[in-house]
Short mmCIF file of C-alpha atoms in Angstrom, two decimals:
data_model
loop_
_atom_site.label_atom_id
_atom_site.label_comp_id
_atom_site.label_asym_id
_atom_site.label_seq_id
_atom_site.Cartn_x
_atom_site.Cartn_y
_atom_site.Cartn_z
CA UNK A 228 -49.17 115.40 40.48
CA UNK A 229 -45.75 116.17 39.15
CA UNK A 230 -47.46 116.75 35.98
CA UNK A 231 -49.73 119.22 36.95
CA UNK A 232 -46.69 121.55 38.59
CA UNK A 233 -45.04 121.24 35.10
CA UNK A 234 -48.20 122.45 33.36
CA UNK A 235 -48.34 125.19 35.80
CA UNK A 236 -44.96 126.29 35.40
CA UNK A 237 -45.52 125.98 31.48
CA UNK A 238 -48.57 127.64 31.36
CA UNK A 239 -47.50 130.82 33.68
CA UNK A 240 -44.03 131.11 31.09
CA UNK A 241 -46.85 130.94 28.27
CA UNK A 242 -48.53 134.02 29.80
CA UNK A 243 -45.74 136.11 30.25
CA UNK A 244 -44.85 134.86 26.66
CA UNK A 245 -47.83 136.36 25.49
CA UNK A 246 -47.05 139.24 27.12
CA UNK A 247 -44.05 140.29 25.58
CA UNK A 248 -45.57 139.19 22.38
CA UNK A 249 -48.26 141.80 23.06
CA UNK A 250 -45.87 144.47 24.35
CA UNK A 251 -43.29 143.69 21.38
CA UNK A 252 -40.78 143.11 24.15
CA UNK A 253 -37.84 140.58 22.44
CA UNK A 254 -36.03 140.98 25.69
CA UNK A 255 -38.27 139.31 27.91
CA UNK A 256 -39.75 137.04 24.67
CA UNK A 257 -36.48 135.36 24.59
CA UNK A 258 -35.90 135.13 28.14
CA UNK A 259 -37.75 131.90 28.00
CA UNK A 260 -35.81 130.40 25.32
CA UNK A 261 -32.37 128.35 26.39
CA UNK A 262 -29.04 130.06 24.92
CA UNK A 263 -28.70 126.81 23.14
CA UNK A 264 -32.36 127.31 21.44
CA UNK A 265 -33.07 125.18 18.04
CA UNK A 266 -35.65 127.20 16.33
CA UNK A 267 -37.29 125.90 12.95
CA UNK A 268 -39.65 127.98 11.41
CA UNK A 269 -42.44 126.65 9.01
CA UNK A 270 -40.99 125.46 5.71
CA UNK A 271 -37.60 127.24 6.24
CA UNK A 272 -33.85 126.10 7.59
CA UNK A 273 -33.44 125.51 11.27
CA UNK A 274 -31.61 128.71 13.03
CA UNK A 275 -30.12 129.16 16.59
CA UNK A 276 -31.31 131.91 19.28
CA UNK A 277 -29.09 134.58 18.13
CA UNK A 278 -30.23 134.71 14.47
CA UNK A 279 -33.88 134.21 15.95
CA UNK A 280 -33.79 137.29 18.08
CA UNK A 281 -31.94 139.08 15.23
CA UNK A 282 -35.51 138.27 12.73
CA UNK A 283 -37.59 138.64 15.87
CA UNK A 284 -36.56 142.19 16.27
CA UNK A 285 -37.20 143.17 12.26
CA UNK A 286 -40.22 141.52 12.39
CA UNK A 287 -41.28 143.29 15.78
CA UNK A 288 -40.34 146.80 14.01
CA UNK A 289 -42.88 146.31 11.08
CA UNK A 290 -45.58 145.80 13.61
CA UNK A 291 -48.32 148.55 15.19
CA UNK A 292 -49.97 145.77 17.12
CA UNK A 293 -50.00 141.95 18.43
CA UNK A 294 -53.01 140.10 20.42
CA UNK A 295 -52.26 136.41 20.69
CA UNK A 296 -53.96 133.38 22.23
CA UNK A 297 -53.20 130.06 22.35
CA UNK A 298 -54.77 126.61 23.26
CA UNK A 299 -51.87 123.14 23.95
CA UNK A 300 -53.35 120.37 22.00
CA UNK A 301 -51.27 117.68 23.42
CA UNK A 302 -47.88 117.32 25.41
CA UNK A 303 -45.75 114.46 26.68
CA UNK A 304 -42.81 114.00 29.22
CA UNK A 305 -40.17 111.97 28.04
CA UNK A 306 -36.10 111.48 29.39
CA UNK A 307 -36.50 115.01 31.24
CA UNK A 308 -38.10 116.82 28.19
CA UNK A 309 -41.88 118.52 28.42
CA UNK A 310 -43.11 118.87 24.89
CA UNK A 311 -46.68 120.06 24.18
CA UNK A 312 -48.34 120.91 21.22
CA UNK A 313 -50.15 124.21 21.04
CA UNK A 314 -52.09 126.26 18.49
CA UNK A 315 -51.70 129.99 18.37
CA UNK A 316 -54.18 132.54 16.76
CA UNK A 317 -52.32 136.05 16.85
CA UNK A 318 -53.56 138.79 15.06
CA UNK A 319 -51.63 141.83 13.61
CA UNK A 320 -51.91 145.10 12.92
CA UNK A 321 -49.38 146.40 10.46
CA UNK A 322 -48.85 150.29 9.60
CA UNK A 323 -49.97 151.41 5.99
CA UNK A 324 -49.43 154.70 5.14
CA UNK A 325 -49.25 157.44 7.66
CA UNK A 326 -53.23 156.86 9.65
CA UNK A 327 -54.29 152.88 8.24
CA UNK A 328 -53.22 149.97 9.53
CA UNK A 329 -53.58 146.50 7.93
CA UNK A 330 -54.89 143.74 9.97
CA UNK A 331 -53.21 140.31 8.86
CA UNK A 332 -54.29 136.62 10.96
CA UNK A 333 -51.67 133.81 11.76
CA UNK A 334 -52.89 130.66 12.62
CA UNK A 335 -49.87 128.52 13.79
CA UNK A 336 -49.42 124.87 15.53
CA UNK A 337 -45.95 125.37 17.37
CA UNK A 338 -44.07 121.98 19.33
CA UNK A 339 -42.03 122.98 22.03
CA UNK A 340 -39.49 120.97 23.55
CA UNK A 341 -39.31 122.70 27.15
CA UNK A 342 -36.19 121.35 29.69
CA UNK A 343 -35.45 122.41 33.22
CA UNK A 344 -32.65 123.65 33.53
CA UNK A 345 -30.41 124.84 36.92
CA UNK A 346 -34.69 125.00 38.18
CA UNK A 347 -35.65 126.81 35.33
CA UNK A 348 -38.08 125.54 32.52
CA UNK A 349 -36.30 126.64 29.60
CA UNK A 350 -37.46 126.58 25.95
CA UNK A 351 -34.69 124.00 24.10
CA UNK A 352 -36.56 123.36 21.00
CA UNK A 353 -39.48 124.96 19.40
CA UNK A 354 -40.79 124.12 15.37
CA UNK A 355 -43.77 125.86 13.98
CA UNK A 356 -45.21 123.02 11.96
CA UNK A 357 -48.65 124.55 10.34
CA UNK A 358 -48.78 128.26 9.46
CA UNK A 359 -51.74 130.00 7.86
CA UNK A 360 -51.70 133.69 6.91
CA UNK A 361 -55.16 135.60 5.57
#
């Protein structure tokens, strides 16, 4: 049972996740990550939640538009810690010249390490382990 309130609190921070995503909103993107965040993005150095909303913003800039979805392929409890598996399909549209847009797929498998913290489930860890551009 405990299990399925987790998932529920999980999945309803993964919605509004998406939804700042969509809405290019880093504000309430980060919200769910802990101040103490580990981010590792695919094949590149480990950075902390500061530099990560630093990129997120410049990458946020050079986008028109974001629609992502996601699916968890596994997750696990262990000594406090939720960590699930998910893949994410998000799809871009970048500006290109003044009227054309360029639309650009990521397909990502992402582990978060989620922690509750002061009653909060709180993002502690996340790694994007598989990332596919086209």
């Amino acid at each position: 049972m405990e299990t399925d309130l987790i998932l529920s609190a999980i999945n309803e921070l993964h919605q509004k996740e998406n939804q700042a995503l969509e809405s290019k909103d880093v504000t309430a993107y980060t919200a769910m990550f802990d101040d103490g965040l580990s981010f590792t993005p695919f094949e590149k150095p480990t950075i902390n939640k500061r530099d990560f909303t630093i990129d997120l913003k410049k990458y946020f800039s050079g986008i028109k538009e974001i629609h992502s979805s996601y699916y968890r392929i596994k997750s696990s409890m262990e000594d406090e810690v939720f960590t699930e598996k998910i893949a994410r399909k998000s799809v871009l549209l970048k500006p290109k010249m003044l009227v054309f847009s360029k639309k650009q797929t990521i397909q990502t498998e992402e582990i978060y390490h989620w922690k509750n913290i002061k009653g909060e489930w709180k993002v502690i860890a996340l790694e994007i382990v598989l990332e596919e551009k086209y």
